Amino acid sequence: MSSKALDYENLNENVKKCQYAVRGELYLRASELQKEGKKIIFTNVGNPHALGQKPLTFPRQVIALCQAPFLLDDPNVGLIFPADAIARAKQFLGMTSGGLGAYSDSRGIPGVRKEVADFIERRDGYPSDPELIFLTDGASKGVMQILNSIIRGPSDGILVPVPQYPLYSASIQLLGGSLVPYYLEETANWGLDINDLRQSVAQARYKGITVRAMVIINPGNPTGQCLSVANLKQIIQFCHQENLVLLGDEVYQQNIYQDERPFISARKVLLDMGLPLSKEVQLVSFHTVSKGYWGECGQRGGYFEMTNIPPKAVEEIYKVASISLSPNVPGQIFMGLMVNPPKPGDISYDQFVRESKGILESLRRRAHMMTDGFNSCRNVVCAMYSFPQIRLPPRAIETANKLGKAADVFYCLRLLEATGISTVPGSGFGQKEGVFHLRTTILPAEEDMPAIMESFKKFNDEFMEKYEDHKGYSRM
């Protein structure tokens, strides 16, 4: 029988080459163990509601009314839903061309884009143009849309931080471009050295690669840090000098668990810098409803905002967005609610603040609990809660090599089998040669966290005892 187009050997090579570690070997093995009846704690992906985080009441009330608008005609609706939720539902339905079941503009509902623009202006202190805001099915879809517009072929490179979220490596591979890594410095709170950036660009050019854009993930994923204003200024000046588009992945801007350094958007820093940079550096910024105290991953709501992108280029991006007709409309409503939540004096305000503050405070406690827990373990160094360094003994590395596995994959698989804790090996995010990490989330229930960390410590210390020969370890 002749081979078919969708036989494995005939698939697009870029499809076969792209890797997505968050749903990779560890996740698949965890799913197998779960089917066999083992209790699995999925900390591999930021999926808050799957791990017990309760949805915020007000947005769910509004979306329920939008999904079932006949409830608004019920004379008893005010007995079940607060007046401000009813008013917002009517407002959103009035923005649509036929309710949540109708396509919207391919850029998203104009009224919601105006709410996003108002949010950005409040955050940054500068006006935002709704015509330059596109609503998307989560931030990931927006990232792929923009990368698709930038990458023309294998000689086009995208600067990506290492460690990085594997969305970038996978998307660049899928689109046929080249990933150009730049390393964050673990000993400097995962900061960025501008000289390393220059070296990465020079090495890429030596290989015949034209670097066209630079990705920053701020706050960091998986590293959790916030970039300083000084670092952001250096990055913007670098992009201006090298004529690069700056892609600002800012989806974790609500997830700040330290007081030393707040989140500041790349857009605010750019506009603060004034002419000529504020009018010349091209910037695309991304946000989502999936993170922070919202955690509405399954709703797939996101946006990107373009700064200093020429009108003809915006038209082309709009054209490509039109191929998908419309971003999902419920996700757009969630985005409108996230950027324009209840205000002081609204009926639902106190409850909204109580719920959101409760979630953020719990996340902060869990972050500290996890950092302290990791740092109490043998050969584990954790400056930030989500990406601890594991100093693996040489015998463990040798054993992993014999099994044909990366050393951190071997460690994480053993952790999974022993404890049911599903993590992601640092190699899935990128790391310096000979240094090993794992990535976890802080999303398991707060009351479960002590037992999880105790289970991790017991496994880790037994693992180190088994493989340690006291002759040395992998380290920075």
CSV table of C-alpha atoms in Angstrom, one decimal:
chain,number,residue,atom,x,y,z
A,1,MET,CA,0.0,0.0,0.0
A,2,SER,CA,1.4,3.4,-0.9
A,3,SER,CA,2.1,5.9,1.9
A,4,LYS,CA,-0.4,8.5,2.7
A,5,ALA,CA,0.0,12.2,3.3
A,6,LEU,CA,-0.8,11.9,7.0
A,7,ASP,CA,1.4,8.9,7.7
A,8,TYR,CA,4.1,9.9,10.2
A,9,GLU,CA,7.0,9.8,7.8
A,10,ASN,CA,5.2,12.2,5.5
A,11,LEU,CA,4.2,14.9,8.0
A,12,ASN,CA,5.6,18.4,7.9
A,13,GLU,CA,9.1,18.1,9.5
A,14,ASN,CA,8.5,21.2,11.6
A,15,VAL,CA,5.5,19.5,13.2
A,16,LYS,CA,7.7,16.5,14.1
A,17,LYS,CA,10.6,18.7,15.4
A,18,CYS,CA,8.6,21.0,17.7
A,19,GLN,CA,8.6,20.0,21.3
A,20,TYR,CA,6.3,21.2,24.2
A,21,ALA,CA,7.8,20.1,27.5
A,22,VAL,CA,4.8,21.2,29.6
A,23,ARG,CA,2.8,18.4,28.0
A,24,GLY,CA,5.8,16.2,27.2
A,25,GLU,CA,7.1,12.9,28.5
A,26,LEU,CA,6.5,13.6,32.1
A,27,TYR,CA,3.0,14.7,31.6
A,28,LEU,CA,2.2,11.6,29.5
A,29,ARG,CA,3.7,9.3,32.1
A,30,ALA,CA,1.7,11.1,34.8
A,31,SER,CA,-1.5,10.5,32.8
A,32,GLU,CA,-0.7,6.8,32.5
A,33,LEU,CA,-0.1,6.5,36.2
A,34,GLN,CA,-3.3,8.3,36.9
A,35,LYS,CA,-5.2,5.8,34.7
A,36,GLU,CA,-3.6,3.1,36.8
A,37,GLY,CA,-5.1,4.6,39.9
A,38,LYS,CA,-2.1,6.5,41.3
A,39,LYS,CA,-2.9,10.0,42.8
A,40,ILE,CA,-1.1,12.6,40.7
A,41,ILE,CA,-0.5,16.2,41.7
A,42,PHE,CA,-0.2,18.1,38.4
A,43,THR,CA,2.2,21.0,39.0
A,44,ASN,CA,3.5,20.9,35.5
A,45,VAL,CA,1.2,23.6,34.1
A,46,GLY,CA,-0.4,26.7,35.5
A,47,ASN,CA,-4.0,25.4,35.6
A,48,PRO,CA,-5.4,26.9,38.8
A,49,HIS,CA,-9.0,25.7,38.7
A,50,ALA,CA,-7.9,22.1,38.0
A,51,LEU,CA,-6.1,22.2,41.3
A,52,GLY,CA,-9.0,23.5,43.3
A,53,GLN,CA,-8.8,27.3,43.0
A,54,LYS,CA,-12.4,28.6,43.1
A,55,PRO,CA,-13.6,31.0,40.3
A,56,LEU,CA,-14.4,34.5,41.2
A,57,THR,CA,-18.1,35.0,41.7
A,58,PHE,CA,-18.8,38.2,39.9
A,59,PRO,CA,-17.4,37.3,36.4
A,60,ARG,CA,-19.1,33.9,36.6
A,61,GLN,CA,-22.5,35.6,37.4
A,62,VAL,CA,-22.1,38.0,34.4
A,63,ILE,CA,-21.0,35.3,32.0
A,64,ALA,CA,-23.9,33.0,33.2
A,65,LEU,CA,-26.4,35.8,32.3
A,66,CYS,CA,-24.7,36.4,29.0
A,67,GLN,CA,-24.8,32.7,28.1
A,68,ALA,CA,-28.5,32.4,29.2
A,69,PRO,CA,-29.9,35.8,28.4
A,70,PHE,CA,-33.5,34.6,28.9
A,71,LEU,CA,-32.7,34.8,32.6
A,72,LEU,CA,-32.6,38.5,32.3
A,73,ASP,CA,-36.3,38.4,31.4
A,74,ASP,CA,-37.2,36.5,34.5
A,75,PRO,CA,-38.9,38.7,37.1
A,76,ASN,CA,-37.0,37.0,39.9
A,77,VAL,CA,-33.6,37.5,38.3
A,78,GLY,CA,-32.8,40.1,40.9
A,79,LEU,CA,-33.3,37.6,43.7
A,80,ILE,CA,-30.4,35.4,42.4
A,81,PHE,CA,-28.0,37.9,40.7
A,82,PRO,CA,-26.8,41.2,42.0
A,83,ALA,CA,-27.9,44.4,40.2
A,84,ASP,CA,-24.3,45.2,39.0
A,85,ALA,CA,-23.9,41.7,37.4
A,86,ILE,CA,-27.2,42.1,35.6
A,87,ALA,CA,-26.2,45.6,34.4
A,88,ARG,CA,-22.8,44.3,33.1
A,89,ALA,CA,-24.4,41.4,31.3
A,90,LYS,CA,-26.8,43.7,29.6
A,91,GLN,CA,-24.0,46.0,28.6
A,92,PHE,CA,-21.9,43.2,27.1
A,93,LEU,CA,-24.9,41.7,25.3
A,94,GLY,CA,-25.5,45.1,23.8
A,95,MET,CA,-22.0,45.2,22.5
A,96,THR,CA,-22.5,41.9,20.5
A,97,SER,CA,-24.2,41.4,17.2
A,98,GLY,CA,-26.4,38.6,18.5
A,99,GLY,CA,-25.2,37.4,21.9
A,100,LEU,CA,-22.3,35.0,22.7
A,101,GLY,CA,-23.3,32.7,19.9
A,102,ALA,CA,-22.5,35.3,17.2
A,103,TYR,CA,-19.1,36.0,15.6
A,104,SER,CA,-17.5,39.2,16.7
A,105,ASP,CA,-15.1,41.4,14.7
A,106,SER,CA,-11.9,39.4,14.0
A,107,ARG,CA,-10.0,41.8,16.4
A,108,GLY,CA,-12.6,41.3,19.1
A,109,ILE,CA,-15.7,43.2,20.3
A,110,PRO,CA,-15.0,47.0,20.0
A,111,GLY,CA,-16.5,47.8,23.4
A,112,VAL,CA,-14.2,45.2,25.1
A,113,ARG,CA,-11.2,46.5,23.3
A,114,LYS,CA,-12.1,50.0,24.6
A,115,GLU,CA,-12.2,48.5,28.1
A,116,VAL,CA,-8.7,47.0,27.6
A,117,ALA,CA,-7.4,50.3,26.3
A,118,ASP,CA,-8.7,52.1,29.4
A,119,PHE,CA,-7.1,49.5,31.6
A,120,ILE,CA,-3.7,50.0,29.9
A,121,GLU,CA,-4.0,53.8,30.2
A,122,ARG,CA,-4.8,53.5,34.0
A,123,ARG,CA,-1.8,51.1,34.4
A,124,ASP,CA,0.8,53.0,32.3
A,125,GLY,CA,-0.4,56.6,32.4
A,126,TYR,CA,-0.5,56.9,28.6
A,127,PRO,CA,-3.5,56.6,26.3
A,128,SER,CA,-4.0,53.4,24.4
A,129,ASP,CA,-5.7,53.0,21.0
A,130,PRO,CA,-8.4,50.3,20.9
A,131,GLU,CA,-7.8,49.9,17.1
A,132,LEU,CA,-4.3,48.6,18.0
A,133,ILE,CA,-5.6,46.0,20.4
A,134,PHE,CA,-6.6,42.5,19.2
A,135,LEU,CA,-8.5,40.1,21.5
A,136,THR,CA,-7.3,36.5,21.1
A,137,ASP,CA,-8.0,33.0,22.3
A,138,GLY,CA,-5.6,33.3,25.2
A,139,ALA,CA,-2.2,35.0,25.0
A,140,SER,CA,-0.7,32.0,23.3
A,141,LYS,CA,-2.8,32.4,20.1
A,142,GLY,CA,-1.7,36.1,20.0
A,143,VAL,CA,2.0,35.2,20.3
A,144,MET,CA,1.6,32.7,17.4
A,145,GLN,CA,-0.2,35.3,15.3
A,146,ILE,CA,2.6,37.8,15.8
A,147,LEU,CA,5.5,35.3,15.3
A,148,ASN,CA,3.7,34.1,12.1
A,149,SER,CA,3.8,37.7,10.9
A,150,ILE,CA,7.5,38.1,11.7
A,151,ILE,CA,9.1,34.8,10.6
A,152,ARG,CA,9.7,34.5,6.9
A,153,GLY,CA,11.9,31.5,6.9
A,154,PRO,CA,14.7,29.6,8.6
A,155,SER,CA,17.1,32.5,8.4
A,156,ASP,CA,14.9,34.7,10.5
A,157,GLY,CA,15.8,34.5,14.2
A,158,ILE,CA,13.9,35.4,17.4
A,159,LEU,CA,15.8,36.2,20.6
A,160,VAL,CA,14.2,34.2,23.4
A,161,PRO,CA,15.3,34.1,27.1
A,162,VAL,CA,16.6,30.9,28.6
A,163,PRO,CA,15.0,29.6,30.6
A,164,GLN,CA,11.9,30.3,28.5
A,165,TYR,CA,8.3,29.1,28.3
A,166,PRO,CA,8.3,26.4,25.6
A,167,LEU,CA,5.5,28.1,23.7
A,168,TYR,CA,8.2,30.1,22.1
A,169,SER,CA,10.6,27.3,21.1
A,170,ALA,CA,7.7,25.2,19.8
A,171,SER,CA,6.1,28.0,17.9
A,172,ILE,CA,9.3,29.2,16.3
A,173,GLN,CA,10.1,25.7,15.2
A,174,LEU,CA,6.6,25.1,13.9
A,175,LEU,CA,6.7,28.4,11.9
A,176,GLY,CA,10.1,27.4,10.4
A,177,GLY,CA,12.2,30.1,12.1
A,178,SER,CA,15.3,30.0,14.2
A,179,LEU,CA,15.4,30.4,18.0
A,180,VAL,CA,18.3,32.6,19.2
A,181,PRO,CA,18.8,32.0,22.9
A,182,TYR,CA,20.0,34.6,25.4
A,183,TYR,CA,20.7,33.3,29.0
A,184,LEU,CA,19.3,34.9,32.1
A,185,GLU,CA,21.8,35.0,35.0
A,186,GLU,CA,20.5,32.8,37.9
A,187,THR,CA,23.0,34.3,40.4
A,188,ALA,CA,21.6,37.8,39.7
A,189,ASN,CA,18.0,37.0,40.4
A,190,TRP,CA,17.5,35.8,36.8
A,191,GLY,CA,18.5,39.2,35.5
A,192,LEU,CA,19.8,40.0,32.0
A,193,ASP,CA,23.3,41.1,30.9
A,194,ILE,CA,23.1,43.3,27.8
A,195,ASN,CA,26.6,42.0,26.7
A,196,ASP,CA,25.2,38.5,26.5
A,197,LEU,CA,22.4,39.8,24.3
A,198,ARG,CA,25.0,41.4,21.9
A,199,GLN,CA,27.0,38.2,21.9
A,200,SER,CA,23.8,36.1,21.0
A,201,VAL,CA,23.0,38.4,18.1
A,202,ALA,CA,26.6,38.3,16.8
A,203,GLN,CA,26.7,34.5,17.0
A,204,ALA,CA,23.4,34.3,15.1
A,205,ARG,CA,24.6,36.7,12.4
A,206,TYR,CA,27.8,34.6,12.0
A,207,LYS,CA,25.5,31.7,11.2
A,208,GLY,CA,23.6,33.7,8.6
A,209,ILE,CA,20.6,34.4,10.8
A,210,THR,CA,18.8,37.7,10.7
A,211,VAL,CA,17.5,38.5,14.2
A,212,ARG,CA,14.2,40.2,13.8
A,213,ALA,CA,12.6,40.2,17.3
A,214,MET,CA,13.3,39.9,21.0
A,215,VAL,CA,11.0,38.2,23.5
A,216,ILE,CA,10.9,39.2,27.2
A,217,ILE,CA,8.8,37.3,29.7
A,218,ASN,CA,8.1,39.7,32.5
A,219,PRO,CA,7.3,38.6,35.2
A,220,GLY,CA,9.4,35.6,34.3
A,221,ASN,CA,8.1,32.1,33.4
A,222,PRO,CA,9.4,29.8,34.8
A,223,THR,CA,11.7,32.0,36.9
A,224,GLY,CA,9.2,34.3,38.6
A,225,GLN,CA,11.3,37.5,38.7
A,226,CYS,CA,10.4,41.0,37.6
A,227,LEU,CA,12.7,42.9,35.3
A,228,SER,CA,14.0,46.1,36.7
A,229,VAL,CA,13.3,49.5,35.1
A,230,ALA,CA,17.1,49.7,34.3
A,231,ASN,CA,17.0,46.3,32.6
A,232,LEU,CA,13.9,47.3,30.6
A,233,LYS,CA,15.6,50.5,29.4
A,234,GLN,CA,18.6,48.6,28.3
A,235,ILE,CA,16.5,46.2,26.4
A,236,ILE,CA,14.5,48.9,24.7
A,237,GLN,CA,17.7,50.8,23.7
A,238,PHE,CA,19.2,47.5,22.4
A,239,CYS,CA,16.1,46.8,20.3
A,240,HIS,CA,16.3,50.4,18.9
A,241,GLN,CA,20.0,49.9,18.1
A,242,GLU,CA,19.5,46.5,16.5
A,243,ASN,CA,16.1,47.3,14.8
A,244,LEU,CA,14.2,44.5,16.6
A,245,VAL,CA,10.5,44.2,17.4
A,246,LEU,CA,10.1,43.8,21.2
A,247,LEU,CA,7.6,41.1,22.2
A,248,GLY,CA,6.5,41.6,25.8
A,249,ASP,CA,4.9,38.5,27.4
A,250,GLU,CA,3.4,40.1,30.5
A,251,VAL,CA,0.8,37.5,31.4
A,252,TYR,CA,2.0,37.0,35.0
A,253,GLN,CA,1.7,40.7,35.9
A,254,GLN,CA,-0.7,39.9,38.8
A,255,ASN,CA,1.6,37.1,40.1
A,256,ILE,CA,4.0,39.1,42.2
A,257,TYR,CA,5.0,37.4,45.5
A,258,GLN,CA,7.8,39.7,46.7
A,259,ASP,CA,7.8,43.4,47.7
A,260,GLU,CA,11.3,44.3,46.4
A,261,ARG,CA,10.4,44.9,42.7
A,262,PRO,CA,7.0,45.6,41.3
A,263,PHE,CA,5.9,44.8,37.8
A,264,ILE,CA,6.3,47.7,35.3
A,265,SER,CA,5.2,47.2,31.7
A,266,ALA,CA,7.6,47.5,28.8
A,267,ARG,CA,5.2,50.0,27.2
A,268,LYS,CA,5.3,52.4,30.2
A,269,VAL,CA,9.1,52.3,30.2
A,270,LEU,CA,9.3,52.8,26.5
A,271,LEU,CA,6.9,55.8,26.5
A,272,ASP,CA,8.7,57.2,29.6
A,273,MET,CA,12.0,57.2,27.7
A,274,GLY,CA,10.6,59.8,25.2
A,275,LEU,CA,11.7,60.6,21.7
A,276,PRO,CA,13.0,59.2,19.5
A,277,LEU,CA,12.6,55.7,21.1
A,278,SER,CA,9.0,56.2,22.1
A,279,LYS,CA,8.0,56.6,18.5
A,280,GLU,CA,10.4,54.2,16.8
A,281,VAL,CA,10.7,51.0,18.9
A,282,GLN,CA,8.1,48.5,17.7
A,283,LEU,CA,6.5,46.7,20.7
A,284,VAL,CA,3.8,44.1,21.0
A,285,SER,CA,2.5,43.3,24.5
A,286,PHE,CA,0.5,40.3,25.6
A,287,HIS,CA,-1.9,39.6,28.5
A,288,THR,CA,-4.4,36.9,29.5
A,289,VAL,CA,-7.3,35.9,31.8
A,290,SER,CA,-5.5,32.6,32.6
A,291,LYS,CA,-3.1,33.8,35.3
A,292,GLY,CA,-3.2,35.8,38.5
A,293,TYR,CA,-6.2,35.5,40.8
A,294,TRP,CA,-8.5,34.9,37.8
A,295,GLY,CA,-6.9,31.6,36.6
A,296,GLU,CA,-9.6,31.2,33.9
A,297,CYS,CA,-7.4,29.1,31.7
A,298,GLY,CA,-10.2,27.2,30.0
A,299,GLN,CA,-12.0,30.4,28.9
A,300,ARG,CA,-9.2,31.3,26.5
A,301,GLY,CA,-9.3,35.1,26.8
A,302,GLY,CA,-6.3,37.2,25.9
A,303,TYR,CA,-5.1,40.3,24.0
A,304,PHE,CA,-2.1,41.9,22.4
A,305,GLU,CA,-1.5,45.6,22.0
A,306,MET,CA,0.7,47.0,19.2
A,307,THR,CA,2.9,50.1,19.7
A,308,ASN,CA,4.6,51.8,16.8
A,309,ILE,CA,3.4,49.2,14.2
A,310,PRO,CA,2.7,50.9,10.8
A,311,PRO,CA,-1.0,50.9,9.7
A,312,LYS,CA,-0.3,48.7,6.6
A,313,ALA,CA,1.3,46.1,8.8
A,314,VAL,CA,-1.7,46.2,11.2
A,315,GLU,CA,-4.0,45.7,8.2
A,316,GLU,CA,-2.1,42.5,7.3
A,317,ILE,CA,-2.2,41.2,10.9
A,318,TYR,CA,-6.0,42.0,10.8
A,319,LYS,CA,-6.3,40.1,7.5
A,320,VAL,CA,-4.7,37.0,9.0
A,321,ALA,CA,-6.8,37.2,12.1
A,322,SER,CA,-9.9,37.3,9.9
A,323,ILE,CA,-9.1,33.8,8.6
A,324,SER,CA,-10.2,32.5,12.0
A,325,LEU,CA,-13.3,34.8,11.8
A,326,SER,CA,-13.6,35.6,15.5
A,327,PRO,CA,-11.9,35.0,18.8
A,328,ASN,CA,-14.2,33.1,21.2
A,329,VAL,CA,-16.7,35.6,22.5
A,330,PRO,CA,-17.1,34.3,26.2
A,331,GLY,CA,-13.3,34.7,26.5
A,332,GLN,CA,-13.6,38.3,25.3
A,333,ILE,CA,-16.3,39.0,28.0
A,334,PHE,CA,-13.9,37.5,30.7
A,335,MET,CA,-11.2,39.9,29.4
A,336,GLY,CA,-13.6,42.8,29.7
A,337,LEU,CA,-14.4,41.8,33.2
A,338,MET,CA,-10.7,41.4,34.2
A,339,VAL,CA,-9.7,44.8,33.0
A,340,ASN,CA,-12.8,46.5,34.3
A,341,PRO,CA,-13.8,44.7,37.5
A,342,PRO,CA,-16.3,46.0,40.1
A,343,LYS,CA,-15.5,49.4,41.5
A,344,PRO,CA,-15.8,50.9,45.0
A,345,GLY,CA,-19.5,51.5,45.7
A,346,ASP,CA,-20.7,48.6,43.4
A,347,ILE,CA,-22.8,45.9,45.1
A,348,SER,CA,-20.3,43.2,44.2
A,349,TYR,CA,-17.1,45.2,45.0
A,350,ASP,CA,-16.5,44.0,48.6
A,351,GLN,CA,-17.0,40.3,47.7
A,352,PHE,CA,-14.8,40.7,44.6
A,353,VAL,CA,-12.0,42.3,46.6
A,354,ARG,CA,-12.3,39.7,49.4
A,355,GLU,CA,-12.1,36.8,47.0
A,356,SER,CA,-9.3,38.2,44.8
A,357,LYS,CA,-7.2,39.3,47.8
A,358,GLY,CA,-7.7,35.9,49.5
A,359,ILE,CA,-6.4,34.1,46.4
A,360,LEU,CA,-3.4,36.3,46.0
A,361,GLU,CA,-2.5,36.1,49.7
A,362,SER,CA,-2.7,32.4,49.6
A,363,LEU,CA,-0.6,32.2,46.4
A,364,ARG,CA,2.0,34.4,48.2
A,365,ARG,CA,2.0,32.1,51.2
A,366,ARG,CA,2.4,29.1,49.0
A,367,ALA,CA,5.3,30.7,47.1
A,368,HIS,CA,7.2,31.2,50.4
A,369,MET,CA,6.3,27.8,51.6
A,370,MET,CA,7.6,26.2,48.4
A,371,THR,CA,10.8,28.3,48.4
A,372,ASP,CA,11.5,27.4,52.1
A,373,GLY,CA,10.7,23.8,51.4
A,374,PHE,CA,13.1,23.5,48.4
A,375,ASN,CA,15.9,25.2,50.3
A,376,SER,CA,15.6,22.7,53.2
A,377,CYS,CA,16.4,19.9,50.8
A,378,ARG,CA,19.7,18.3,50.1
A,379,ASN,CA,21.5,19.7,47.0
A,380,VAL,CA,18.5,21.9,46.1
A,381,VAL,CA,19.0,25.7,45.6
A,382,CYS,CA,15.9,27.8,45.2
A,383,ALA,CA,16.0,31.6,44.8
A,384,MET,CA,12.5,31.7,43.2
A,385,TYR,CA,9.7,29.4,44.1
A,386,SER,CA,9.0,27.9,40.7
A,387,PHE,CA,12.4,26.9,39.2
A,388,PRO,CA,14.8,25.4,41.8
A,389,GLN,CA,18.2,24.2,40.8
A,390,ILE,CA,18.9,20.5,41.5
A,391,ARG,CA,22.5,19.7,42.1
A,392,LEU,CA,22.6,16.2,40.8
A,393,PRO,CA,25.5,13.8,41.8
A,394,PRO,CA,27.7,12.5,39.0
A,395,ARG,CA,26.4,8.9,39.5
A,396,ALA,CA,22.8,10.1,38.9
A,397,ILE,CA,23.9,11.8,35.7
A,398,GLU,CA,25.8,8.7,34.6
A,399,THR,CA,22.7,6.5,35.3
A,400,ALA,CA,20.5,8.9,33.3
A,401,ASN,CA,23.0,8.8,30.3
A,402,LYS,CA,22.9,5.0,30.3
A,403,LEU,CA,19.1,5.2,30.1
A,404,GLY,CA,19.3,7.7,27.2
A,405,LYS,CA,17.6,10.4,29.2
A,406,ALA,CA,18.6,13.9,30.2
A,407,ALA,CA,19.6,14.0,33.9
A,408,ASP,CA,16.8,16.3,35.0
A,409,VAL,CA,14.2,14.2,33.1
A,410,PHE,CA,15.5,11.1,34.9
A,411,TYR,CA,15.2,12.9,38.3
A,412,CYS,CA,11.7,14.2,37.5
A,413,LEU,CA,10.5,10.8,36.4
A,414,ARG,CA,11.8,9.2,39.6
A,415,LEU,CA,10.0,12.0,41.6
A,416,LEU,CA,6.8,11.3,39.7
A,417,GLU,CA,7.0,7.5,40.3
A,418,ALA,CA,7.8,7.9,44.0
A,419,THR,CA,5.5,10.7,45.0
A,420,GLY,CA,2.9,11.4,42.2
A,421,ILE,CA,4.2,15.0,41.9
A,422,SER,CA,4.2,15.9,38.2
A,423,THR,CA,6.8,18.6,37.3
A,424,VAL,CA,8.7,19.7,34.2
A,425,PRO,CA,12.4,19.1,33.8
A,426,GLY,CA,14.4,22.3,33.4
A,427,SER,CA,15.7,21.1,30.0
A,428,GLY,CA,12.2,21.7,28.7
A,429,PHE,CA,12.7,25.4,29.3
A,430,GLY,CA,16.4,25.6,28.5
A,431,GLN,CA,19.3,26.0,31.0
A,432,LYS,CA,23.0,26.3,31.0
A,433,GLU,CA,25.1,23.2,30.2
A,434,GLY,CA,25.6,21.0,33.2
A,435,VAL,CA,23.1,22.8,35.4
A,436,PHE,CA,19.7,21.2,36.2
A,437,HIS,CA,16.4,22.4,37.4
A,438,LEU,CA,12.8,21.5,37.6
A,439,ARG,CA,9.8,23.7,37.1
A,440,THR,CA,6.7,23.5,39.3
A,441,THR,CA,3.7,25.6,40.1
A,442,ILE,CA,2.4,26.9,43.4
A,443,LEU,CA,-1.2,26.0,42.6
A,444,PRO,CA,-1.9,22.9,44.8
A,445,ALA,CA,-4.3,23.7,47.6
A,446,GLU,CA,-2.6,25.6,50.5
A,447,GLU,CA,-3.6,23.0,53.0
A,448,ASP,CA,-1.9,20.3,50.8
A,449,MET,CA,1.3,22.2,50.4
A,450,PRO,CA,3.1,21.1,53.6
A,451,ALA,CA,2.5,17.4,52.8
A,452,ILE,CA,3.6,17.9,49.2
A,453,MET,CA,6.9,19.6,50.2
A,454,GLU,CA,7.5,16.9,52.9
A,455,SER,CA,7.0,14.2,50.2
A,456,PHE,CA,9.3,16.0,47.9
A,457,LYS,CA,12.0,16.4,50.6
A,458,LYS,CA,11.8,12.7,51.5
A,459,PHE,CA,12.2,11.6,47.9
A,460,ASN,CA,15.0,14.1,47.1
A,461,ASP,CA,17.0,13.3,50.2
A,462,GLU,CA,16.7,9.5,49.5
A,463,PHE,CA,17.6,10.1,45.9
A,464,MET,CA,20.7,12.1,46.8
A,465,GLU,CA,21.7,9.5,49.4
A,466,LYS,CA,21.5,6.7,46.8
A,467,TYR,CA,23.5,8.5,44.1
A,468,GLU,CA,25.9,10.7,46.1
A,469,ASP,CA,29.5,9.6,46.1
A,470,HIS,CA,30.7,12.9,47.8
A,471,LYS,CA,33.0,13.7,44.9
A,472,GLY,CA,31.1,16.5,43.4
A,473,TYR,CA,27.8,17.7,41.9
A,474,SER,CA,26.4,19.6,39.0
A,475,ARG,CA,26.3,23.2,39.9
A,476,MET,CA,26.4,26.7,38.4
